[in-house]
CSV table of C-alpha atoms and ligand atoms in Angstrom, one decimal:
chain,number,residue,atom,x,y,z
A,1,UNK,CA,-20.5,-9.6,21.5
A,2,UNK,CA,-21.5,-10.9,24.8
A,3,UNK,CA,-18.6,-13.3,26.5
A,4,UNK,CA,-18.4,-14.9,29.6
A,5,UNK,CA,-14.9,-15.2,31.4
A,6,UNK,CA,-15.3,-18.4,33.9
A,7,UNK,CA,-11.8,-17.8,36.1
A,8,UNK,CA,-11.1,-21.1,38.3
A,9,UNK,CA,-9.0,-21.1,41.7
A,10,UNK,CA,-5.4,-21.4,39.7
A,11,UNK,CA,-1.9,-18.7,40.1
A,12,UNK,CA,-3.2,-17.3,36.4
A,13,UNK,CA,-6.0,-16.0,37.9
A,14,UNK,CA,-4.6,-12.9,37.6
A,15,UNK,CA,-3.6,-12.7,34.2
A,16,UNK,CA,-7.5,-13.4,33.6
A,17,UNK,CA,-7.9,-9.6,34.6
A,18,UNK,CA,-6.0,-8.8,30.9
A,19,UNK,CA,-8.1,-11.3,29.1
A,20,UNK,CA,-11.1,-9.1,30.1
A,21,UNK,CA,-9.3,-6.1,28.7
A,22,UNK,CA,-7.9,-7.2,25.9
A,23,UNK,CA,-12.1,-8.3,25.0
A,24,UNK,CA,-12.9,-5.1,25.8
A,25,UNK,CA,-10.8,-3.4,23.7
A,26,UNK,CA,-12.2,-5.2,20.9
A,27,UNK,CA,-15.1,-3.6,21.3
A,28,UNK,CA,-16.8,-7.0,24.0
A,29,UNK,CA,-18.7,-6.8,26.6
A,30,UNK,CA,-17.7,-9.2,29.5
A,31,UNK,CA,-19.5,-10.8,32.0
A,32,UNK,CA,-16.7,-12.4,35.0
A,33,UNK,CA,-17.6,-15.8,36.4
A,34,UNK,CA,-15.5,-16.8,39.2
A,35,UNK,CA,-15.7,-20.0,41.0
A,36,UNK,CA,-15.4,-19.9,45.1
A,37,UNK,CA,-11.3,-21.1,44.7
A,38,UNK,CA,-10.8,-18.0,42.1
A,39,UNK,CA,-11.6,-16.1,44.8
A,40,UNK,CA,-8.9,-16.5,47.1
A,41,UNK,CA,-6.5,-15.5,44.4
A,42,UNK,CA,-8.4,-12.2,43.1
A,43,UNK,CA,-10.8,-10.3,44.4
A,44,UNK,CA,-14.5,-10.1,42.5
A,45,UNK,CA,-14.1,-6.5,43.0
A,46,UNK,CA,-11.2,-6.4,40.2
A,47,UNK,CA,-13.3,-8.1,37.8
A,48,UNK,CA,-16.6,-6.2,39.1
A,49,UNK,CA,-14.8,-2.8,38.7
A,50,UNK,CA,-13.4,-3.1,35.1
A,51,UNK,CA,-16.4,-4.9,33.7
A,52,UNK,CA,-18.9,-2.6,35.5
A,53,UNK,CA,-21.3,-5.5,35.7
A,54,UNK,CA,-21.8,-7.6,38.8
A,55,UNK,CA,-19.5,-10.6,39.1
A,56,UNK,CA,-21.2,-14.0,39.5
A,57,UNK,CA,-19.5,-16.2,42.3
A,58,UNK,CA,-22.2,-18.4,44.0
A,59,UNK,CA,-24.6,-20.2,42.0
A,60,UNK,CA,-27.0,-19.6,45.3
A,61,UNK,CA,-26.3,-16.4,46.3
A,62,UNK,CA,-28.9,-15.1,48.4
A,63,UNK,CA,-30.5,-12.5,45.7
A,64,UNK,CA,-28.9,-13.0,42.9
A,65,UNK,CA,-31.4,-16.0,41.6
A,66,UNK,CA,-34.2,-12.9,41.2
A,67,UNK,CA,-31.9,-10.9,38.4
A,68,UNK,CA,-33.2,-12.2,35.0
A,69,UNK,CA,-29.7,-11.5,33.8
A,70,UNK,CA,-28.0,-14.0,35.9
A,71,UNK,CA,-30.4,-16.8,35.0
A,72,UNK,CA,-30.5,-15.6,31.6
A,73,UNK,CA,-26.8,-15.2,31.0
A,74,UNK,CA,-26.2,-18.9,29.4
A,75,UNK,CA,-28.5,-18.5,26.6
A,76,UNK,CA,-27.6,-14.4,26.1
A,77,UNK,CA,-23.7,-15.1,25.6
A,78,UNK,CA,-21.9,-15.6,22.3
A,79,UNK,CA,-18.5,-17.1,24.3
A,80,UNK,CA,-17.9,-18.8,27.4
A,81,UNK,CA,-13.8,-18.7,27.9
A,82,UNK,CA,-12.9,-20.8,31.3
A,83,UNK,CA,-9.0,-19.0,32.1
A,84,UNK,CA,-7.8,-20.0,33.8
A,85,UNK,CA,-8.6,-23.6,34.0
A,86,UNK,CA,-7.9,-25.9,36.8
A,87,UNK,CA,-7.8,-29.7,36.6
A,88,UNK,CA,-10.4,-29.7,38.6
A,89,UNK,CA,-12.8,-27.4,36.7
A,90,UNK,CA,-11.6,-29.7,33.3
A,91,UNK,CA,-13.1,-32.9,35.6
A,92,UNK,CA,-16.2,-31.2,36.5
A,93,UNK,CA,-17.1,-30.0,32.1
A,94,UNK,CA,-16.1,-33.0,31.2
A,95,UNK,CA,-18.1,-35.7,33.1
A,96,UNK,CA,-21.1,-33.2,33.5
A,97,UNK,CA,-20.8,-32.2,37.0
A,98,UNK,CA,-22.8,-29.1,37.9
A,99,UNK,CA,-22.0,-27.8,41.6
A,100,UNK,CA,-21.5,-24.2,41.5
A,101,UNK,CA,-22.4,-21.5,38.4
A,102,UNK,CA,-19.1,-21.9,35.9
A,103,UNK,CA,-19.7,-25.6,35.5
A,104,UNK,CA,-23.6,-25.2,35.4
A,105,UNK,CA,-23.0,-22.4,32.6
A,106,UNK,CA,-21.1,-25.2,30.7
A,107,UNK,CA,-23.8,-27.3,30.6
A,108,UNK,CA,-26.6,-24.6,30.0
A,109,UNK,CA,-24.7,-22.8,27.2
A,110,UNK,CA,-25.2,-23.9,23.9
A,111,UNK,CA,-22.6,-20.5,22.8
A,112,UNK,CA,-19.0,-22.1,21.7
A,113,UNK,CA,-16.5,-22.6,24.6
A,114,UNK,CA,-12.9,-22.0,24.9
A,115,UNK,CA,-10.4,-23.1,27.4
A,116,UNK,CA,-7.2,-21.7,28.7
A,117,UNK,CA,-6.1,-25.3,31.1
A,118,UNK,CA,-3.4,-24.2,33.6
A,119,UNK,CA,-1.5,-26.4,36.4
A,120,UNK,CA,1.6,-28.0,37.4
A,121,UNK,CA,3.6,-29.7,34.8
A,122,UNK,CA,2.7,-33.3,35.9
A,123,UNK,CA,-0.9,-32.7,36.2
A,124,UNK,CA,-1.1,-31.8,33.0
A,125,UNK,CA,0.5,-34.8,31.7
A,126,UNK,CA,-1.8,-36.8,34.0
A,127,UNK,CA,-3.5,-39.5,31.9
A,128,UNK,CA,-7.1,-38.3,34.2
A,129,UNK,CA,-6.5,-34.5,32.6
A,130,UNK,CA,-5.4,-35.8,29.0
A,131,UNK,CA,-8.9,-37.8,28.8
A,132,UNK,CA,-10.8,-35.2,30.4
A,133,UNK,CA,-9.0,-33.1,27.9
A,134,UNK,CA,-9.8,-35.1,25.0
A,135,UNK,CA,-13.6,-35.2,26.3
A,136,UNK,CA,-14.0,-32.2,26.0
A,137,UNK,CA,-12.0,-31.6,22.5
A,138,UNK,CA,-14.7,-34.6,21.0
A,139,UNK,CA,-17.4,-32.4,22.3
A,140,UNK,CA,-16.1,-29.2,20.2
A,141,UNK,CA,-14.7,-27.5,23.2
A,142,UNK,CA,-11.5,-25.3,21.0
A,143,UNK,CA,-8.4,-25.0,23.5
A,144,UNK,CA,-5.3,-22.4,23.9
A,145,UNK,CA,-2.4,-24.7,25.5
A,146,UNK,CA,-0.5,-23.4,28.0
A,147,UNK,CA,3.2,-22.1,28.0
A,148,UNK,CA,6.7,-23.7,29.2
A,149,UNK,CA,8.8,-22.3,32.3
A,150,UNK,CA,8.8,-21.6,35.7
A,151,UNK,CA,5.9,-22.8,37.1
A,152,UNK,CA,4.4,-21.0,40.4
A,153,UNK,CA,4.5,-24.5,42.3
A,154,UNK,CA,8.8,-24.2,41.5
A,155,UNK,CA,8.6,-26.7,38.6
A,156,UNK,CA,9.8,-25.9,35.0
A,157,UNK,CA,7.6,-27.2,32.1
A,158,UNK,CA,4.2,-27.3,30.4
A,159,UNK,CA,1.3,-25.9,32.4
A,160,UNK,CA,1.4,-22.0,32.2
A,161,UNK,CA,-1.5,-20.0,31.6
A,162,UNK,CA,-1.1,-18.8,28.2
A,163,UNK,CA,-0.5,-15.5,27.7
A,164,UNK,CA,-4.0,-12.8,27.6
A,165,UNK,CA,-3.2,-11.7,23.8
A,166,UNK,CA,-2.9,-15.6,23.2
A,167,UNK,CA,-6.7,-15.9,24.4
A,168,UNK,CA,-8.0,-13.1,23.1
A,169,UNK,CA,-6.7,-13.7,19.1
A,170,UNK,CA,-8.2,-17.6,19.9
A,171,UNK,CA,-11.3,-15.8,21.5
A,172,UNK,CA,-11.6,-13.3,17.9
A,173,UNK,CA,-11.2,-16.9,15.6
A,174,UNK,CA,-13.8,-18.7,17.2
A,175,UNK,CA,-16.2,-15.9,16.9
A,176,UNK,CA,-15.1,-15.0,13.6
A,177,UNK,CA,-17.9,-16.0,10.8
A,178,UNK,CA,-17.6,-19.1,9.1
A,179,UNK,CA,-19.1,-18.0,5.8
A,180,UNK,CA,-16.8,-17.7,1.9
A,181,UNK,CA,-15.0,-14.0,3.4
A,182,UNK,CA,-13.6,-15.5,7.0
A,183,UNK,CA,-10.2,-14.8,7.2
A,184,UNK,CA,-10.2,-13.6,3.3
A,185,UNK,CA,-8.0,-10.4,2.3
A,186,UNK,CA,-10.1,-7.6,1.3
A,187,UNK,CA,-9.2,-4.1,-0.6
A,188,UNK,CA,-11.5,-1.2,-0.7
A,189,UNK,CA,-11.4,1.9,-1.8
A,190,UNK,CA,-13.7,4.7,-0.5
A,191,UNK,CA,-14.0,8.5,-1.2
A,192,UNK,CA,-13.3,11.0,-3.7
A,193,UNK,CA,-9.5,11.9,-4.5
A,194,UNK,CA,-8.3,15.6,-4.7
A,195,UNK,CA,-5.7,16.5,-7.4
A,196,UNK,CA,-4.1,19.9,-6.3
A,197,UNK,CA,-4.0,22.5,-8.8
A,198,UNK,CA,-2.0,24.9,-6.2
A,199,UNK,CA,-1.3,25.3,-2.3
A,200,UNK,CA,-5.2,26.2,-1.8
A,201,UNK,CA,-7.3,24.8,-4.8
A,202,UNK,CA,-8.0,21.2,-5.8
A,203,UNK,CA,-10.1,19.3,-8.5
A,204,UNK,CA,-12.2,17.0,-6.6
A,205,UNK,CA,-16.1,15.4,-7.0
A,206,UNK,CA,-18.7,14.5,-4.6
A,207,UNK,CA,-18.2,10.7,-3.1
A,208,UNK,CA,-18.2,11.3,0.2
A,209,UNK,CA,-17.4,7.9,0.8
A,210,UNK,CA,-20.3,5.9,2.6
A,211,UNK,CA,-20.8,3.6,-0.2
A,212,UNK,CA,-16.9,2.3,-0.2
A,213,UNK,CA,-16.8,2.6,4.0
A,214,UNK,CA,-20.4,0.5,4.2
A,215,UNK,CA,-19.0,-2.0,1.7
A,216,UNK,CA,-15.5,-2.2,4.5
A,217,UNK,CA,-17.8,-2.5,7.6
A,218,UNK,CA,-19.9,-5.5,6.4
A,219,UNK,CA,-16.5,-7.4,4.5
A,220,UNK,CA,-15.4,-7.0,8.5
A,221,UNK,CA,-18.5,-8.0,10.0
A,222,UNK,CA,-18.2,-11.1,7.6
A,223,UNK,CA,-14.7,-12.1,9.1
A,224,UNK,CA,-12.4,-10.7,6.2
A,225,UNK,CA,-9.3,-8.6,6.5
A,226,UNK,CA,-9.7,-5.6,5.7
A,227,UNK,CA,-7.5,-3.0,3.9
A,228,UNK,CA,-9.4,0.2,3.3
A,229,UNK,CA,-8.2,3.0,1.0
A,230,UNK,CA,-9.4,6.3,1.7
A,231,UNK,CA,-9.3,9.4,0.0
A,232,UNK,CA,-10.3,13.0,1.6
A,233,UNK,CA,-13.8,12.5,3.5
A,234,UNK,CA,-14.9,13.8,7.1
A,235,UNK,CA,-16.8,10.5,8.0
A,236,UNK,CA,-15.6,8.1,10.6
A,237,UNK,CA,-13.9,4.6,9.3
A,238,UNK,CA,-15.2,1.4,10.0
A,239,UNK,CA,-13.1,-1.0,12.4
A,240,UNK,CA,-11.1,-2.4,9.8
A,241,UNK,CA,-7.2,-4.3,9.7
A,242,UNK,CA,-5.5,-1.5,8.1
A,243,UNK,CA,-6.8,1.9,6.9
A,244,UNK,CA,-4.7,3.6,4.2
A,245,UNK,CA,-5.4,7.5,3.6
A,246,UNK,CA,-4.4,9.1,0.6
A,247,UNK,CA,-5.4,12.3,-1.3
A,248,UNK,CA,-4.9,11.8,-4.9
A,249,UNK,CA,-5.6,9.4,-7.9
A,250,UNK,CA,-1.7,8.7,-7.9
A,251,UNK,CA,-1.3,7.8,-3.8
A,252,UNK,CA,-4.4,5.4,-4.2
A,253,UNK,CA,-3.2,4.0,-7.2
A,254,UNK,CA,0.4,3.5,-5.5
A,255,UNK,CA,-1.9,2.2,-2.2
A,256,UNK,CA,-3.8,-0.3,-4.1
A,257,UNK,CA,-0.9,-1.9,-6.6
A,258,UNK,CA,1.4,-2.1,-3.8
A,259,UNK,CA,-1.1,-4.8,-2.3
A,260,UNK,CA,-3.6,-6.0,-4.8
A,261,UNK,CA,-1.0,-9.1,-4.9
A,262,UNK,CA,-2.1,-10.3,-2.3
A,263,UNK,CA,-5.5,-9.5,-1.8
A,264,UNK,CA,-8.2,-12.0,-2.7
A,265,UNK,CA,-10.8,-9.2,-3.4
A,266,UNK,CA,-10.6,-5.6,-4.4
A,267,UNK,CA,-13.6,-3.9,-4.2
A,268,UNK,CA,-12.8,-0.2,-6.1
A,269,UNK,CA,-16.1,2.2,-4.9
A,270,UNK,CA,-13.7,5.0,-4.7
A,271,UNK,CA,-14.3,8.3,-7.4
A,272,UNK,CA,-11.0,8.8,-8.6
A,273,UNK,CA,-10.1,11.9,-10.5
A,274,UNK,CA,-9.6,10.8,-14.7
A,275,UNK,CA,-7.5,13.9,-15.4
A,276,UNK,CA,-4.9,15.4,-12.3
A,277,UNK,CA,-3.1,18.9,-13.5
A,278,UNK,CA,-0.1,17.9,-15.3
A,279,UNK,CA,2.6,19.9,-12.2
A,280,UNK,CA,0.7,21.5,-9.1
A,281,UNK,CA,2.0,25.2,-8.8
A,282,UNK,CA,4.0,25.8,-5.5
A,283,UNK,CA,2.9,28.8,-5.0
A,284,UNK,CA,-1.1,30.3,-5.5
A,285,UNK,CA,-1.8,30.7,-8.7
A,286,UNK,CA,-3.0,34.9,-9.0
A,287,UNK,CA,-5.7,35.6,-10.6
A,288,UNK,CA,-5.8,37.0,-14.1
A,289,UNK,CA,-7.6,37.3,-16.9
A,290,UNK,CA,-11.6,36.8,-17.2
A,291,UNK,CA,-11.2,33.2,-18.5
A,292,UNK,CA,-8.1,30.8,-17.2
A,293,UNK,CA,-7.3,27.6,-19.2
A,294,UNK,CA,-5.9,24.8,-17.0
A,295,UNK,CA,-4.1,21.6,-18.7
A,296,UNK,CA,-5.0,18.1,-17.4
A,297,UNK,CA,-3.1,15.0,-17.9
A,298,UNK,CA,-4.9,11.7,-17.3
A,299,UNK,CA,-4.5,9.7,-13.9
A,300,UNK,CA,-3.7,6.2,-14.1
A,301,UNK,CA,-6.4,3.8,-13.9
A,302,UNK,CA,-6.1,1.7,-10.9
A,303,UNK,CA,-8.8,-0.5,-12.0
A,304,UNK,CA,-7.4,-1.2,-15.3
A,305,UNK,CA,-4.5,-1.8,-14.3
A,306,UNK,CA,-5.8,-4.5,-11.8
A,307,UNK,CA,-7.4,-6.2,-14.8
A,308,UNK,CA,-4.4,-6.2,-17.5
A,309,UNK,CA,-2.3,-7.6,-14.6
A,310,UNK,CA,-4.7,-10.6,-14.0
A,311,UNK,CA,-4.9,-11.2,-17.9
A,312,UNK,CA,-0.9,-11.0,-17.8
A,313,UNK,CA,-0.8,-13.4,-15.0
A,314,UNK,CA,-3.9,-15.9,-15.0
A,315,UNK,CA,-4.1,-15.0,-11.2
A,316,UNK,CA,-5.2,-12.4,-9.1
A,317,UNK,CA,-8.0,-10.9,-7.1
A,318,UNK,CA,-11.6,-10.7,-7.8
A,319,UNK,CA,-11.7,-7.4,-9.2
A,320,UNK,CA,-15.1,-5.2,-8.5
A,321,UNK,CA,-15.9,-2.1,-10.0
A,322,UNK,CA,-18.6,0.9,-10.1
A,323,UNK,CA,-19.4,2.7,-12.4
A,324,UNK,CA,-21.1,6.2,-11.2
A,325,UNK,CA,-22.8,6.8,-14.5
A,326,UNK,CA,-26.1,9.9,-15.7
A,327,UNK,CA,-27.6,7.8,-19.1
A,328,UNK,CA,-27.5,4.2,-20.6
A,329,UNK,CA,-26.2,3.3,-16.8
A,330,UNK,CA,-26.0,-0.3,-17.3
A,331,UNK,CA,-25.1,-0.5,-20.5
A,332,UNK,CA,-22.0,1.7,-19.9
A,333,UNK,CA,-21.4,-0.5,-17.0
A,334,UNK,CA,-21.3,-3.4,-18.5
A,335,UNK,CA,-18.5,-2.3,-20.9
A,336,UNK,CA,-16.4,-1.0,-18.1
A,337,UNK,CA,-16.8,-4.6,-17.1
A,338,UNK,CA,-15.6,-6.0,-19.6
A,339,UNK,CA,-12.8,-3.2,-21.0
A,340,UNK,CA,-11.5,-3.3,-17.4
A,341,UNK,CA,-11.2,-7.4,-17.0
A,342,UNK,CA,-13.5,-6.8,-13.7
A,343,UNK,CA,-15.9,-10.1,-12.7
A,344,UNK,CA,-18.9,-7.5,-11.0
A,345,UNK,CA,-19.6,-4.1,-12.3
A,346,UNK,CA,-22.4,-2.0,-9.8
A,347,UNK,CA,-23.9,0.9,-12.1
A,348,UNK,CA,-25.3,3.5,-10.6
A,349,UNK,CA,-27.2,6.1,-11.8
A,350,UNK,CA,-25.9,9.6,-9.8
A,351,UNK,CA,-28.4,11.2,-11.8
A,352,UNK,CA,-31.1,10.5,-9.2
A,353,UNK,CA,-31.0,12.9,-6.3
A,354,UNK,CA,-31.4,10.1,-3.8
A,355,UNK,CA,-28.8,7.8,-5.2
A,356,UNK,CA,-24.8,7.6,-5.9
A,357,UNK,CA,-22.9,10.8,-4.5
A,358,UNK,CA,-23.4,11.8,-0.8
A,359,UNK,CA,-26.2,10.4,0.1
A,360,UNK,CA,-27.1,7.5,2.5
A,361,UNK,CA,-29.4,5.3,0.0
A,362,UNK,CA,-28.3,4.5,-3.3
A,363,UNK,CA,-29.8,2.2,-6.1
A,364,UNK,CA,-28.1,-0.3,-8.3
A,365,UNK,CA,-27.4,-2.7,-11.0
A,366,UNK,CA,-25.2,-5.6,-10.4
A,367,UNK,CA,-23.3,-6.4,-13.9
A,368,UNK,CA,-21.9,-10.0,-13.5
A,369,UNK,CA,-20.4,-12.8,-15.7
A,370,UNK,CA,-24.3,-14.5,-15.8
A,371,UNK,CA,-26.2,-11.0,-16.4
A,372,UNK,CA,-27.4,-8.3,-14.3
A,373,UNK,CA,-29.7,-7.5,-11.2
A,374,UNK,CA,-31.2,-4.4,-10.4
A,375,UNK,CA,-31.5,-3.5,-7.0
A,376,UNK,CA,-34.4,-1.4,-5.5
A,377,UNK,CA,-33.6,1.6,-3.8
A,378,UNK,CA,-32.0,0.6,-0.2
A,379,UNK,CA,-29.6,2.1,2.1
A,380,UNK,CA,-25.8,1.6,1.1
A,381,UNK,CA,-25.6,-0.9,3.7
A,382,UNK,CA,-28.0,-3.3,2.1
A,383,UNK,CA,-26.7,-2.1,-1.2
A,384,UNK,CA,-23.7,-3.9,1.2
A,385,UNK,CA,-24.8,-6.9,1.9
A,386,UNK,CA,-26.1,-7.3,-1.6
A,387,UNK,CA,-23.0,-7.1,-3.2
A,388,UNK,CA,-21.0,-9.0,-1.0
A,389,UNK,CA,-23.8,-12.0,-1.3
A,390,UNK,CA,-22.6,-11.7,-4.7
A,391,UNK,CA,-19.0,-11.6,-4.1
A,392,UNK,CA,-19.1,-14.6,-1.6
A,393,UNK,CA,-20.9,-16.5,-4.6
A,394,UNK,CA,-18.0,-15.8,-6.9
A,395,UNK,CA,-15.9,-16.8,-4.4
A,396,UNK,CA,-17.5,-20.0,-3.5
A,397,UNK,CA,-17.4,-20.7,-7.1
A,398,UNK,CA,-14.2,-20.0,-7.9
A,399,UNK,CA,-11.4,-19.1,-5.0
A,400,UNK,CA,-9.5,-16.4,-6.1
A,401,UNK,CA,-5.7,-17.0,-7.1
A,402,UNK,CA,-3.6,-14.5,-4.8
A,403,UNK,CA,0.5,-14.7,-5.0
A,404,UNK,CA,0.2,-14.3,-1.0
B,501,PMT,O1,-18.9,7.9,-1.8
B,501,PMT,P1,-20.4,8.1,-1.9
B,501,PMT,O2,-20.9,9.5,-1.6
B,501,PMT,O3,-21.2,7.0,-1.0
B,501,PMT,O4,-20.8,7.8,-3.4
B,501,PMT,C1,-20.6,6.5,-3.9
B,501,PMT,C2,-20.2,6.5,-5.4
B,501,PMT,C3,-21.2,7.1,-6.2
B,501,PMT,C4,-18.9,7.3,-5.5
B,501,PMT,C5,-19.9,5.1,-5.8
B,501,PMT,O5,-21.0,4.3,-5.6
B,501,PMT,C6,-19.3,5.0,-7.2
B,501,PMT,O6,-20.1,4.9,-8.2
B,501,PMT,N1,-18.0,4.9,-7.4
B,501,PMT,C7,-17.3,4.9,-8.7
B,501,PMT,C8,-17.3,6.2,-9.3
B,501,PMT,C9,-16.5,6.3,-10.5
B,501,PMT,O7,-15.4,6.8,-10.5
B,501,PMT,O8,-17.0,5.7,-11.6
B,501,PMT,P2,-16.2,5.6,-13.0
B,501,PMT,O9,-17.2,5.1,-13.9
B,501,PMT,O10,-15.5,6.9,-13.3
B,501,PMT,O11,-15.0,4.5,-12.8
B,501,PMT,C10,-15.2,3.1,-13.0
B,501,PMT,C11,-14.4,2.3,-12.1
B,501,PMT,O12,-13.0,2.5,-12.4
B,501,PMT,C12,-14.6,2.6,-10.6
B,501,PMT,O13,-14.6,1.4,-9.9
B,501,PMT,C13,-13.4,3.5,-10.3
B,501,PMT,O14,-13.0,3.4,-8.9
B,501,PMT,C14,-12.3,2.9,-11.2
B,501,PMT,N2,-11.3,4.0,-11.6
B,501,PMT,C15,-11.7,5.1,-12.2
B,501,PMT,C16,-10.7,6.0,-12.6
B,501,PMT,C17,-9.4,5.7,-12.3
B,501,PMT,N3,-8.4,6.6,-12.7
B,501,PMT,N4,-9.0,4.6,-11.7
B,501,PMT,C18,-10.0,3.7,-11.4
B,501,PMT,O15,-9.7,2.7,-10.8
């Protein structure tokens, strides 16, 4: 995302420097607006250098009018954060006064605004900033208050610049989606898992684990929390809250029932082994005769599991299966579905050489508690999006019961 840092002439000018990095390490870009007062407190050249974009200061800047990107900045951002903010910058937004670029931006923006307010104790309290304050909160303008102590002017009270992680988590809320996932708990599993037969062989199958990490990315991009569960694959995560690695079907089921409490959706696209050798051999197994017979115990079923607990209970997460099946696809998953006490079931057919295992398209069957939908063949990120329209539904429909 795209956000605009308006600094204002105020001691916390400084501490604006962090706000920048703490966006950028969240993967924004910034763009620094400084009025003329900022100025005298830092130099452009700070914010210039870390944002490596030019600083806007002067609203008439000999030059500067001719770069589209300056004009075009108010209708490009998807933030404008004024830290700090002065009294006087709070006057200016909130009776529509427009003489230099921060408090044109203001008006021109229609992107959500957020302000960090900073002065001495008493001007704060000053019944001109409270209705300038209250102005602005009618108008949808969200605010981070400042702190208590020493103030720079030598006085002790309300009026601090709150601290940069402060503005940045208020910065991630506001942008945050607004849709059924926002700010819900999220468990998914991704990837095969590897049962170890000795020091240098394993049982293990093909997921390689797009599906379950494309599933993660857009429950993110939708505002959840995510928890991901991943067994053994080479690809790269998505930016999720917490990423979980584990290498057999007993560490993911110990992964997943240690959280599934409070989790308002599990989402289970991981392959996990059925059968595990019953005791791993510490040592290499030599080789002998022409044929070797190997005894498998069965894993626990995570899924199962998940479902007798929400029959026990009456509570629990919305429970989402797969089921990675080579004949009577749907039919099989719509047993699962209901054997498991899971609300969606996705079937797919790993038959096909361009769908289930490994490969970046896949094509499914939704199974749900009103009947079935068969997808066309998409990429696993649509195959995404499709299932977590479906999810969101559920959710919308009925909220899921979490202990947490
Ligand atoms: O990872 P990719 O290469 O992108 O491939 C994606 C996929 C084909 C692995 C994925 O789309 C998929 O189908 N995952 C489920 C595969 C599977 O194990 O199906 P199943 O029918 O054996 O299991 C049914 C459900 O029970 C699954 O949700 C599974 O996670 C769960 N299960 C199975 C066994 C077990 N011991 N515990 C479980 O929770």
């Amino acid at each position: 995302m795209l956000i605009a840092v308006g600094v204002s002439g105020g001691i916390g000018a400084y501490k604006a420097v962090e706000v920048v990095r703490g966006l950028q390490r969240r993967g924004h870009d910034v763009v620094a607006v400084m009025t003329a007062n900022a100025t005298r407190f830092v130099g452009p050249i700070t914010f210039e250098a870390i944002t490596r974009r030019p600083v806007i200061t002067d609203q008439f800047e000999a030059g500067a009018n001719a770069d589209i990107e300056h004009i075009a900045i108010a209708s490009t951002i998807d933030l404008l954060i004024i830290a700090p903010a002065t009294a006087n910058i709070l006057g200016k937004l909130a009776n529509g006064i427009a003489d230099d670029f921060l408090s044109t931006l203001y008006l021109a923006t229609r992107a959500p605004v957020l302000v960090a307010p900073a002065m001495n104790t008493q001007m704060f309290a000053h019944e001109a900033v409270r209705s300038n304050l209250d102005a602005l909160a009618a108008r949808g303008v969200r605010f981070v208050e400042p702190g208590e102590g020493y103030l720079a002017c030598g006085w002790i009270g309300k009026g601090r610049l709150a601290e940069p992680d402060e503005i940045v988590a208020a910065a991630e809320d506001v942008l945050r989606p607004r849709g059924p996932l926002r700010s819900q708990r999220v468990l998914v599993t991704a990837g095969p898992t590897y049962e170890d037969v000795d020091p240098v062989r394993y049982l293990g199958n093909r997921s390689s684990g797009r599906m379950g990490f494309a599933i993660a990315g857009e429950a993110a991009r939708r505002g959840a929390e995510v928890t991901l569960v991943a067994g053994p694959t080479s690809l790269d995560p998505p930016p999720v809250r917490e990423l979980v690695r584990v290498r057999s079907a007993e560490q993911m089921h110990a992964a997943v029932l240690g959280r599934a409490d409070d989790m308002h959706v599990v989402v289970m696209a991981a392959a996990v082994a059925d059968y595990a050798p019953i005791e791993p051999s510490d040592q290499k197994v030599p080789k002998g005769g022409d044929t070797v017979t190997m005894v498998l115990k069965k894993t626990p079923d995570i899924l199962a599991e998940l479902g007798r607990r929400r029959i026990a209970s009456g509570g629990g997460p919305l429970l989402v299966g797969f089921a990675a099946e080579t004949e009577r696809v749907v039919a099989h998953a719509a047993a699962k579905r209901e054997s498991k006490h899971a609300d969606l079931f996705v079937a797919n057919d790993v038959s096909r050489a361009d769908a289930g295992f490994g490969v970046d398209t896949n094509a499914v069957t939704i199974v749900g508690p009103d009947g079935s939908e068969t997808l066309p063949l998409q990429s696993k990120s649509r195959v995404a999006i499709a299932i977590l329209d479906r999810i969101e539904a559920l959710l919308t429909a009925h909220p899921a019961k979490t202990s947490g």
